[in-house]
Coordinates of C-alpha atoms in Angstrom, one line a residue:
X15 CA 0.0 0.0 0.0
X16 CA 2.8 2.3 1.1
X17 CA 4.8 1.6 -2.3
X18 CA 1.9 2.9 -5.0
X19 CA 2.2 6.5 -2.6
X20 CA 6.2 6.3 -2.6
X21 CA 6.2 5.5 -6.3
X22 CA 3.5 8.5 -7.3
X23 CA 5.5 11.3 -4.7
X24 CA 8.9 10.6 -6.9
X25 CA 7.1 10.9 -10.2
X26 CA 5.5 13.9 -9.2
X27 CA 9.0 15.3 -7.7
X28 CA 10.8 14.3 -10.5
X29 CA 8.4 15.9 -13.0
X30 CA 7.7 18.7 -11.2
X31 CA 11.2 19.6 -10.8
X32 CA 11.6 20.1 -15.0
X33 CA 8.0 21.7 -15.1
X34 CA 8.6 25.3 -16.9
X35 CA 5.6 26.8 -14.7
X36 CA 7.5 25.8 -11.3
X37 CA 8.2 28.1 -8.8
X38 CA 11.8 30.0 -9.2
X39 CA 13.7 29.7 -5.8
X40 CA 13.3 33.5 -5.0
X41 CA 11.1 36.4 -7.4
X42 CA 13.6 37.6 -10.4
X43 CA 12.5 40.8 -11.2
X44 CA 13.9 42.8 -14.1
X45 CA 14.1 46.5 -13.2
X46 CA 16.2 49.3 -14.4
X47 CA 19.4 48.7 -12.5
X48 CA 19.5 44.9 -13.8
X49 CA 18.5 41.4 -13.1
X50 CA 17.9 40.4 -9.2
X51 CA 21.3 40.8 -7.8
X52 CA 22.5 41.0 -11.5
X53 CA 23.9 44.5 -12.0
X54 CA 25.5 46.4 -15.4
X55 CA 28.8 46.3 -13.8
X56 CA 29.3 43.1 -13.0
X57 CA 31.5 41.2 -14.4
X58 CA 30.5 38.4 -16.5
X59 CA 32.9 36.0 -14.8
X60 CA 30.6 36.8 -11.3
X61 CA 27.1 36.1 -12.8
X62 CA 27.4 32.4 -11.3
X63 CA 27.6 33.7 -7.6
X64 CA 25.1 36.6 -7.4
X65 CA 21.9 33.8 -8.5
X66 CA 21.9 31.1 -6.5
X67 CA 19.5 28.2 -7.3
X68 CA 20.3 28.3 -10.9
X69 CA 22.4 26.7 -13.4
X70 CA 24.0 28.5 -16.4
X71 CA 25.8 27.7 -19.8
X72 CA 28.2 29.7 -21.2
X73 CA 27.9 29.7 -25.4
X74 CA 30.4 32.0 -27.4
X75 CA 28.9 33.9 -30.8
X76 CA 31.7 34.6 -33.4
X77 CA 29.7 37.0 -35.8
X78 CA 32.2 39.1 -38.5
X79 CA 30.8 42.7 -36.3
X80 CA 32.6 40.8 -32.8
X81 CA 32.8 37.9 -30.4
X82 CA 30.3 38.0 -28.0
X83 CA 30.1 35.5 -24.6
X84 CA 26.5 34.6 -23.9
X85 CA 25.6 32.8 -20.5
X86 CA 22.2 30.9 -20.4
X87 CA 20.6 31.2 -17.5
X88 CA 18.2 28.2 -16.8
X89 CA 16.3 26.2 -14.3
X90 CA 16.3 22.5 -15.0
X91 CA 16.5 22.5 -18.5
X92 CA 14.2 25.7 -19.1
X93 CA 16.1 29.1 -20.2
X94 CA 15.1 32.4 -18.1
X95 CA 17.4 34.7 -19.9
X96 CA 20.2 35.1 -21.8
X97 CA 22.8 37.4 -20.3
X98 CA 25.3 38.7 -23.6
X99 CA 28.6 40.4 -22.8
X100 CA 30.0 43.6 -24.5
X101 CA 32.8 43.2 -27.0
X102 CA 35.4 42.7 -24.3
X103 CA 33.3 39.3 -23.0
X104 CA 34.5 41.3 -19.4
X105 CA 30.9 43.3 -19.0
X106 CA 27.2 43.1 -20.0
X107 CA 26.0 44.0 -22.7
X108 CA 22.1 42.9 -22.5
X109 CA 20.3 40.6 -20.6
X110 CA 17.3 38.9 -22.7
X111 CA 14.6 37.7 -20.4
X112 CA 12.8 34.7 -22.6
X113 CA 10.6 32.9 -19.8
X114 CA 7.1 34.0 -18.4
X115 CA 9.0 33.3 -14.6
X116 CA 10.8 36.7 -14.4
X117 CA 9.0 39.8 -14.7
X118 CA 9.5 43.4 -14.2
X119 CA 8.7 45.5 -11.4
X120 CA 4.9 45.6 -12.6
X121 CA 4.7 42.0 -12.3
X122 CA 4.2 41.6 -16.6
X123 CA 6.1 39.6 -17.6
X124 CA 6.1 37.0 -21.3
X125 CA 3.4 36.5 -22.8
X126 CA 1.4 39.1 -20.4
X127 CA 0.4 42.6 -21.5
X128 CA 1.9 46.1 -20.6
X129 CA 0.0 48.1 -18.6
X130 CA -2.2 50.9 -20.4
X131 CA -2.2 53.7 -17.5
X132 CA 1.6 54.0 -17.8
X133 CA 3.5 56.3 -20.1
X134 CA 5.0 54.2 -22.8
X135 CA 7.5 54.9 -25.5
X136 CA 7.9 52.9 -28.9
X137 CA 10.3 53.0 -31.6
X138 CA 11.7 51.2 -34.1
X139 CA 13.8 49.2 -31.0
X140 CA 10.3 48.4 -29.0
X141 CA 8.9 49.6 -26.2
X142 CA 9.4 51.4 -22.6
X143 CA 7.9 52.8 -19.9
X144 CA 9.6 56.4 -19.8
X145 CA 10.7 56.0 -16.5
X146 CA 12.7 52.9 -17.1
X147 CA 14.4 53.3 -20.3
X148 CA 17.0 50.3 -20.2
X149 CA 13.9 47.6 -19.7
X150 CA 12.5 47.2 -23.3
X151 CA 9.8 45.0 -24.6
X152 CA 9.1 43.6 -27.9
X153 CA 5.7 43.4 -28.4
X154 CA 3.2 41.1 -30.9
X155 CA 1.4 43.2 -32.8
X156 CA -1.9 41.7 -33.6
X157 CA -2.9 41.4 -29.8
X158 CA 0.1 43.6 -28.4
X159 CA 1.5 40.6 -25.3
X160 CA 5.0 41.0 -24.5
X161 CA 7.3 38.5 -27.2
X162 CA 10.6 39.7 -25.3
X163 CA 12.0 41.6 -22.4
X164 CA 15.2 43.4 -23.1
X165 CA 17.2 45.0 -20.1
X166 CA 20.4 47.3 -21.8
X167 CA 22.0 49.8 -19.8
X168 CA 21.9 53.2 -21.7

């Protein structure tokens, strides 16, 4: 009687564990000074030990413009962002926020919509609230939900 519970608490631990919709181990909020403890200044090399709870993987981009380092980072085998270094692979460049788990500081995150009652600025490199020029969005435009979250120091 005691194995069918045993066997059904591992599969749902096991499966919950890769679930995209589970919890992250603290809020990540993207904001205008960076990612959670993620800052403009930091150097690329620290990213691992300012987020704990999180695995990373560092790629490399060779394009003929420059190099370019970008660490994934993930939870299980889900990417949250993509944080890309500056020519130098030393600093950040952008971080790319490409889950629904990390928002910004108005709690909208992908696949949400931006709020209507704040000021908001669009050009031809998306959107922002005028307040917090580094966070941009890319937004569909049939139904206007946030695609892609963009945070880029100015």
């Amino acid at each position: 009687m005691l194995r069918p519970f045993i066997a059904v608490c591992l599969l749902f631990f096991m499966y919950g564990c890769q679930s995209p919709e589970r919890n992250l181990p603290y809020p990540l909020t993207v904001t205008e000074d960076g990612l959670g403890a993620i800052h403009a200044d930091t150097p690329m090399d620290l990213i691992q030990s300012k987020l704990s709870g999180f695995s990373f993987e560092k790629l490399s981009r060779i394009t003929p413009e420059h190099p370019e380092i970008i660490v994934q980072l993930k939870r299980g085998s889900n990417v949250l962002a993509q944080i890309v270094s500056d020519r130098s692979g030393k600093k950040i460049s952008a971080i790319v926020i490409v889950s629904p788990l990390i928002t910004n500081r108005h709690n909208e995150g992908i696949t949400g919509q931006l709020r209507s009652n704040i000021p908001l600025t669009c050009d031809e490199n998306g959107c922002f609230y005028t307040d917090e020029p580094s966070v941009r969005y890319r937004l569909d435009p049939s139904d206007k939900t946030i695609r892609e979250i963009t945070y880029q120091k100015l």
